Short mmCIF file of C-alpha atoms in Angstrom, two decimals:
data_model
loop_
_atom_site.label_atom_id
_atom_site.label_comp_id
_atom_site.label_asym_id
_atom_site.label_seq_id
_atom_site.Cartn_x
_atom_site.Cartn_y
_atom_site.Cartn_z
CA SER A 1218 148.99 35.03 37.24
CA SER A 1219 152.69 34.37 36.56
CA GLU A 1220 153.05 33.55 40.28
CA VAL A 1221 150.24 30.96 40.02
CA LEU A 1222 151.67 29.40 36.85
CA GLU A 1223 155.13 29.22 38.43
CA ALA A 1224 153.75 27.57 41.59
CA ILE A 1225 151.98 24.88 39.51
CA GLU A 1226 155.10 24.37 37.34
CA ASN A 1227 157.17 23.79 40.50
CA VAL A 1228 154.77 21.06 41.64
CA ILE A 1229 154.87 19.33 38.23
CA GLN A 1230 158.67 19.67 38.12
CA GLY A 1231 158.82 17.88 41.49
CA VAL A 1232 156.67 15.05 40.08
CA LEU A 1233 158.93 14.74 37.00
CA GLN A 1234 162.11 14.73 39.09
CA SER A 1235 160.72 11.90 41.24
CA LEU A 1236 159.88 9.91 38.10
CA ALA A 1237 163.38 10.55 36.66
CA GLN A 1238 164.89 9.14 39.86
CA LYS A 1239 162.52 6.16 39.60
CA LYS A 1240 160.74 7.24 42.81
CA ALA A 1241 156.98 7.40 43.29
CA PRO A 1242 155.84 11.07 43.13
CA VAL A 1243 154.28 12.52 46.28
CA LEU A 1244 152.22 15.70 46.86
CA THR A 1245 152.45 17.25 50.33
CA VAL A 1246 149.46 19.15 51.70
CA ALA A 1247 149.08 20.82 55.10
CA ASN A 1248 146.56 19.03 57.30
CA ARG A 1249 143.78 21.65 57.17
CA THR A 1250 141.27 20.01 59.50
CA ASP A 1251 143.51 19.33 62.49
CA TRP A 1252 142.95 21.75 65.42
CA ARG A 1253 146.62 21.19 66.42
CA ASN A 1254 147.61 23.08 63.26
CA ILE A 1255 145.46 26.07 64.17
CA GLU A 1256 146.22 29.00 66.43
CA PHE A 1257 143.81 31.66 67.59
CA LYS A 1258 144.83 35.28 67.16
CA ASP A 1259 142.44 37.97 68.36
CA SER A 1260 143.10 40.26 65.40
CA VAL A 1261 142.71 37.56 62.73
CA GLY A 1262 140.73 34.64 64.14
CA LEU A 1263 141.69 31.03 63.47
CA GLN A 1264 144.84 30.80 61.39
CA MET A 1265 147.12 27.99 60.32
CA ILE A 1266 150.42 27.86 62.15
CA PRO A 1267 153.63 27.90 60.11
CA GLY A 1268 155.21 24.45 59.90
CA SER A 1269 151.92 22.68 60.59
CA THR A 1270 151.70 18.92 60.18
CA ALA A 1271 151.21 17.74 56.62
CA LYS A 1272 149.70 14.74 54.90
CA GLN A 1273 151.27 13.05 51.92
CA ILE A 1274 149.26 12.13 48.87
CA ARG A 1275 151.27 9.32 47.34
CA SER A 1276 150.99 8.01 43.80
CA ASP A 1277 152.10 4.47 44.79
CA CYS A 1278 149.58 3.87 47.56
CA PRO A 1279 146.15 2.36 46.71
CA GLN A 1280 144.40 4.64 49.25
CA SER A 1281 145.72 7.87 47.74
CA ALA A 1282 146.70 7.13 44.10
CA ARG A 1283 143.28 8.22 42.81
CA ARG A 1284 143.41 11.47 44.78
CA PHE A 1285 146.93 12.10 43.47
CA ALA A 1286 145.67 11.71 39.88
CA LEU A 1287 142.66 13.99 40.49
CA MET A 1288 144.90 16.69 41.97
CA LEU A 1289 147.10 16.64 38.86
CA LYS A 1290 144.00 16.73 36.63
CA ILE A 1291 142.57 19.80 38.45
CA LEU A 1292 146.03 21.47 38.54
CA SER A 1293 146.18 21.14 34.73
CA MET A 1294 142.67 22.67 34.41
CA ILE A 1295 143.66 25.59 36.67
CA TYR A 1296 146.87 26.10 34.69
CA LYS A 1297 144.91 26.37 31.41
CA MET A 1298 142.38 28.81 32.93
CA VAL A 1299 145.06 31.09 34.38
CA GLN A 1300 146.95 31.03 31.08
CA SER A 1301 143.86 31.93 29.05
CA ASN A 1302 142.44 34.29 31.73
CA THR A 1303 139.16 32.35 31.93
CA TYR A 1304 137.20 31.35 35.04
CA ALA A 1305 135.15 28.32 36.08
CA THR A 1306 133.01 27.51 39.09
CA LYS A 1307 133.72 24.43 41.19
CA ARG A 1308 130.51 23.07 39.72
CA ASP A 1309 131.82 23.58 36.14
CA ILE A 1310 134.92 21.58 37.05
CA TYR A 1311 132.86 18.74 38.48
CA TYR A 1312 130.54 18.64 35.46
CA SER A 1313 133.48 18.60 33.04
CA ASP A 1314 133.89 14.91 34.00
CA THR A 1315 131.39 13.67 36.59
CA LEU A 1316 132.44 10.04 36.16
CA LEU A 1317 136.07 10.84 36.83
CA PHE A 1318 135.48 13.06 39.88
CA GLY A 1319 132.63 11.05 41.41
CA SER A 1320 131.19 13.85 43.55
CA GLN A 1321 131.14 17.63 43.94
CA SER A 1322 132.53 17.41 47.49
CA ILE A 1323 135.71 15.66 46.22
CA VAL A 1324 136.28 18.51 43.75
CA ASP A 1325 135.67 21.12 46.52
CA GLU A 1326 138.15 19.42 48.88
CA ILE A 1327 140.85 19.03 46.23
CA ILE A 1328 140.56 22.70 45.21
CA ASN A 1329 140.99 23.77 48.84
CA ASP A 1330 143.95 21.40 49.20
CA ILE A 1331 145.56 22.84 46.05
CA SER A 1332 144.98 26.41 47.28
CA CYS A 1333 146.58 25.50 50.62
CA MET A 1334 149.48 23.58 49.00
CA LEU A 1335 150.34 26.43 46.59
CA LYS A 1336 149.68 29.07 49.32
CA ILE A 1337 147.55 30.95 46.80
CA PRO A 1338 143.97 32.19 47.51
CA ARG A 1339 141.34 30.27 45.59
CA ARG A 1340 140.19 33.34 43.62
CA SER A 1341 143.69 33.65 42.14
CA LEU A 1342 143.35 30.07 40.86
CA HIS A 1343 140.46 31.32 38.67
CA VAL A 1344 138.05 28.98 40.46
CA LEU A 1345 134.81 30.64 41.59
CA SER A 1346 132.38 29.12 44.04
CA THR A 1347 128.68 29.09 43.33
CA THR A 1348 127.09 31.83 45.40
CA LYS A 1349 124.07 31.29 47.62
CA GLY A 1350 124.17 34.50 49.67
CA PHE A 1351 121.96 37.57 49.24
CA VAL A 1352 122.61 41.27 49.86
CA ALA A 1353 120.21 44.23 50.12
CA GLY A 1354 120.08 47.74 51.56
CA ASN A 1355 122.10 50.91 51.22
CA LEU A 1356 124.81 49.78 48.80
CA SER A 1357 125.83 50.20 45.18
CA TYR A 1358 128.86 48.85 43.30
CA THR A 1359 130.15 47.91 39.87
CA GLU A 1360 130.80 44.28 39.02
CA GLU A 1361 133.96 43.22 37.22
CA ASP A 1362 132.19 43.08 33.84
CA GLY A 1363 130.94 46.67 34.27
CA THR A 1364 127.40 45.81 35.44
CA LYS A 1365 126.17 48.47 37.89
CA VAL A 1366 124.32 47.10 40.91
CA ASN A 1367 122.21 49.40 43.06
CA CYS A 1368 120.63 47.73 46.09
CA THR A 1369 119.58 51.08 47.60
CA CYS A 1370 116.60 52.07 45.52
CA SER A 1371 114.46 48.96 45.92
CA ALA A 1372 113.46 46.15 48.21
CA THR A 1373 115.01 43.80 45.66
CA VAL A 1374 117.41 41.11 46.78
CA PHE A 1375 120.70 40.80 44.92
CA THR A 1376 122.81 37.65 44.80
CA VAL A 1377 126.27 38.06 46.27
CA PRO A 1378 128.65 38.46 43.29
CA SER A 1379 130.61 35.36 42.29
CA ASN A 1380 133.83 37.37 41.92
CA VAL A 1381 133.88 39.58 45.01
CA GLN A 1382 137.50 40.62 44.43
CA GLY A 1383 136.51 42.12 41.08
CA ILE A 1384 133.81 44.51 42.36
CA LYS A 1385 134.66 48.21 42.58
CA ASN A 1386 133.19 51.69 43.15
CA LEU A 1387 131.46 50.58 46.36
CA THR A 1388 129.35 53.38 47.82
CA SER A 1389 127.07 53.37 50.83
CA HIS A 1390 125.64 55.66 53.52
CA ALA A 1391 124.96 52.66 55.78
CA LYS A 1392 125.48 53.08 59.51
CA PHE A 1393 126.02 49.34 60.06
CA ILE A 1394 126.03 45.91 58.41
CA LEU A 1395 123.53 43.29 59.61
CA ILE A 1396 124.36 39.64 58.92
CA VAL A 1397 121.17 37.57 59.10
CA GLU A 1398 121.45 33.80 59.56
CA LYS A 1399 118.38 32.71 57.64
CA ASP A 1400 116.74 33.60 54.38
CA ALA A 1401 113.23 33.70 55.94
CA THR A 1402 114.26 36.35 58.52
CA PHE A 1403 116.12 38.30 55.84
CA GLN A 1404 113.01 38.38 53.61
CA ARG A 1405 110.83 39.37 56.58
CA LEU A 1406 113.06 42.36 57.36
CA LEU A 1407 112.94 43.36 53.69
CA ASP A 1408 109.13 43.15 53.64
CA ASP A 1409 109.05 45.37 56.75
CA ASP A 1410 111.37 47.85 54.95
CA PHE A 1411 113.71 47.60 57.94
CA PHE A 1412 116.86 48.91 56.27
CA SER A 1413 115.35 52.30 55.46
CA LYS A 1414 113.03 52.76 58.45
CA VAL A 1415 115.50 52.43 61.33
CA SER A 1416 118.67 53.83 59.77
CA PRO A 1417 120.40 53.08 56.48
CA CYS A 1418 122.14 49.72 56.66
CA ILE A 1419 123.41 46.85 54.52
CA MET A 1420 121.79 43.46 55.10
CA ILE A 1421 123.47 40.24 54.06
CA THR A 1422 122.62 36.57 54.51
CA GLY A 1423 124.63 33.44 53.75
CA ARG A 1424 121.36 31.48 54.11
CA GLY A 1425 122.82 29.24 56.80
CA ILE A 1426 126.52 28.37 56.87
CA PRO A 1427 128.01 31.07 54.62
CA ASP A 1428 129.77 30.23 51.37
CA LEU A 1429 133.15 31.75 50.58
CA ASN A 1430 131.76 34.63 48.48
CA THR A 1431 129.40 35.80 51.25
CA ARG A 1432 132.29 35.81 53.74
CA LEU A 1433 134.51 37.66 51.25
CA LEU A 1434 131.79 40.27 50.70
CA VAL A 1435 131.27 40.87 54.44
CA ARG A 1436 135.03 41.33 54.77
CA LYS A 1437 135.18 43.66 51.73
CA LEU A 1438 132.29 45.79 53.06
CA TRP A 1439 133.99 46.04 56.45
CA ASP A 1440 137.34 46.98 54.87
CA SER A 1441 135.62 49.57 52.62
CA PHE A 1442 133.34 51.30 55.11
CA GLN A 1443 134.70 50.48 58.60
CA ILE A 1444 131.19 50.43 60.10
CA PRO A 1445 129.89 48.11 62.86
CA VAL A 1446 129.00 44.54 61.81
CA PHE A 1447 126.15 42.88 63.76
CA THR A 1448 124.83 39.32 63.54
CA LEU A 1449 121.24 38.16 63.95
CA MET A 1450 121.20 34.41 64.58
CA ASP A 1451 118.92 31.78 66.13
CA ALA A 1452 119.58 31.27 69.86
CA ASP A 1453 120.99 27.79 69.33
CA PRO A 1454 124.45 26.16 68.96
CA HIS A 1455 124.12 26.10 65.16
CA GLY A 1456 123.51 29.88 65.06
CA VAL A 1457 126.51 30.50 67.34
CA GLU A 1458 128.67 28.30 65.10
CA ILE A 1459 127.66 30.31 62.00
CA MET A 1460 128.41 33.60 63.77
CA CYS A 1461 131.86 32.27 64.77
CA VAL A 1462 132.60 31.42 61.11
CA TYR A 1463 132.03 35.09 60.13
CA LYS A 1464 134.01 36.44 63.09
CA TYR A 1465 136.82 33.94 63.61
CA GLY A 1466 136.79 31.78 60.47
CA SER A 1467 136.62 28.02 60.08
CA VAL A 1468 139.27 25.40 60.70
CA SER A 1469 139.20 24.09 57.11
CA MET A 1470 139.76 27.59 55.63
CA SER A 1471 142.17 28.84 58.33
CA PHE A 1472 144.94 29.12 55.71
CA GLU A 1473 142.94 32.03 54.20
CA ALA A 1474 141.86 33.67 57.46
CA HIS A 1475 143.44 37.05 56.61
CA HIS A 1476 141.02 37.57 53.69
CA LEU A 1477 137.90 36.10 55.26
CA THR A 1478 137.41 36.89 58.95
CA VAL A 1479 135.89 40.02 60.47
CA PRO A 1480 137.08 40.05 64.10
CA SER A 1481 134.93 43.09 64.96
CA VAL A 1482 131.62 41.18 64.45
CA LYS A 1483 129.16 41.74 67.33
CA TRP A 1484 126.42 39.37 68.54
CA LEU A 1485 123.21 41.42 68.39
CA GLY A 1486 120.70 38.60 68.87
CA LEU A 1487 118.89 36.41 69.46
CA LEU A 1488 120.66 36.09 72.83
CA PRO A 1489 119.71 33.24 75.18
CA SER A 1490 119.36 35.91 77.92
CA ASP A 1491 116.80 37.77 75.73
CA LEU A 1492 114.39 34.84 75.99
CA GLU A 1493 113.99 35.33 79.75
CA ARG A 1494 114.16 39.12 79.57
CA LEU A 1495 111.29 39.21 77.05
CA ASN A 1496 109.26 36.57 78.94
CA ILE A 1497 109.12 34.27 75.94
CA CYS A 1498 106.71 31.47 76.75
CA LYS A 1499 108.56 28.19 77.52
CA ASP A 1500 106.21 26.34 75.15
CA ALA A 1501 107.61 28.37 72.24
CA LEU A 1502 111.16 27.12 72.94
CA ILE A 1503 112.66 23.91 71.52
CA PRO A 1504 114.39 21.29 73.69
CA PHE A 1505 118.03 20.46 72.86
CA THR A 1506 118.87 17.33 70.90
CA LYS A 1507 121.98 15.25 71.69
CA GLN A 1508 123.57 16.84 68.62
CA ASP A 1509 122.90 20.34 70.06
CA GLU A 1510 124.54 19.34 73.35
CA ASN A 1511 127.64 18.03 71.58
CA LYS A 1512 127.88 21.08 69.30
CA LEU A 1513 127.57 23.48 72.26
CA ALA A 1514 130.17 21.56 74.31
CA SER A 1515 132.62 21.70 71.38
CA ILE A 1516 132.07 25.48 70.91
CA GLN A 1517 132.60 26.13 74.63
CA LYS A 1518 136.05 24.48 74.42
CA ARG A 1519 137.24 26.64 71.52
CA PRO A 1520 140.14 29.03 72.16
CA TYR A 1521 138.21 32.18 71.19
CA ILE A 1522 135.39 31.69 73.73
CA ALA A 1523 137.86 32.25 76.60
CA CYS A 1524 138.40 35.86 75.48
CA GLN A 1525 134.65 36.54 75.15
CA PRO A 1526 133.36 36.39 78.77
CA LEU A 1527 129.92 37.76 77.81
CA TRP A 1528 129.50 35.18 75.06
CA LYS A 1529 130.61 32.52 77.52
CA LYS A 1530 127.78 33.55 79.89
CA GLU A 1531 125.21 33.28 77.11
CA LEU A 1532 126.45 29.80 76.20
CA GLU A 1533 126.22 28.80 79.88
CA ILE A 1534 122.56 29.93 79.95
CA MET A 1535 121.92 27.76 76.88
CA ALA A 1536 123.71 24.79 78.43
CA ALA A 1537 121.80 25.15 81.72
CA THR A 1538 118.32 25.47 80.20
CA LYS A 1539 118.96 22.98 77.34
CA LEU A 1540 116.48 25.05 75.31
CA LYS A 1541 116.90 26.80 71.98
CA ALA A 1542 114.86 29.30 69.99
CA GLU A 1543 114.57 30.47 66.41
CA ILE A 1544 114.38 34.21 65.64
CA GLN A 1545 110.75 33.61 64.57
CA VAL A 1546 109.89 33.02 68.25
CA LEU A 1547 109.59 36.83 68.54
CA THR A 1548 106.41 36.72 66.44
CA SER A 1549 104.75 35.20 69.53
CA LEU A 1550 104.97 38.75 70.99
CA SER A 1551 103.68 40.44 67.81
CA SER A 1552 103.99 39.85 64.08
CA ASP A 1553 106.43 42.74 63.46
CA TYR A 1554 108.14 42.70 66.89
CA LEU A 1555 111.56 41.93 65.36
CA SER A 1556 111.71 44.94 63.04
CA ARG A 1557 109.55 47.37 65.03
CA VAL A 1558 110.75 46.81 68.62
CA TYR A 1559 113.55 44.27 69.09
CA LEU A 1560 116.17 45.46 66.57
CA PRO A 1561 115.57 49.25 66.95
CA ASN A 1562 115.89 48.96 70.77
CA LYS A 1563 119.00 46.81 70.54
CA LEU A 1564 120.66 49.20 68.11
CA GLN A 1565 119.67 52.31 70.04
CA PHE A 1566 120.63 51.11 73.52
CA GLY A 1567 123.67 49.00 72.65
CA GLY A 1568 122.19 45.58 73.34
CA TRP A 1569 124.97 43.60 71.65
CA LEU A 1570 127.95 41.58 72.88
#
């Protein structure tokens, strides 16, 4: 915490020095969303390059003066929380003065900018994100406040903890981790008692694009147990994008890649090549939209696809057919095909990429 307080004090000192010299204070933040500032490293994923281009948030410019003020406001809130060892969610910060901040997304962006500017992970700033992910299966742990969580003994779903760094005493006999894209599929596998029938496993879902806590938990489970991590996604560009976030990280959070990515993630399904192999009826597939085409084209150009020739082939199948499918398409074969046939076969015979 002394490191965080010192980093914030240095920023404020810079502002005061500028004012003493009768200059307009400026905050400098690395440009997080520019692909030119990102490099791909196989062992880490997408990470920010040292000396990347920066943007200046000036106090004397009408376009950025408001943002400058909001950054100082949130820096002061963080400083108080670190000093008093209290925590707040991004939502708490927004609701502390909704008129001032204007929207939740502005607060989220500024917190990420501050984290990047100070080169300090967001958790160390005492800012927690609201969790939307779920976890179930062969896992037990103790939360930071001493609450014991045991996912193993029931088909109950547990919310991903809001302070993943604080959890300890993780125990599991799981043979693998299964990341499921959607809540509906996750619930279906729970109803079918999948995680105890096939072999003990841990199931986790970010319910779409994963929030920070879900990504942190996947990483923590992988670090703790060193077991295979599989993904079960829709066979569409959106599903591929979500899988890439778990495996390689996202551009906007590339400055934290070392804590968030799991480069060993494997693509278990639903593969575009599975649709033909299983003779899925064409009528059950969904035609691409223009948005799907653009998303797929942008994924195909990304640096990490070049070192995944088998993924590349699957994306080419998708691009050629211009058809996509949700995991639920497997129910056209039988209602429990996913848990009874598809996943057990894939896991037994190595049907992943």
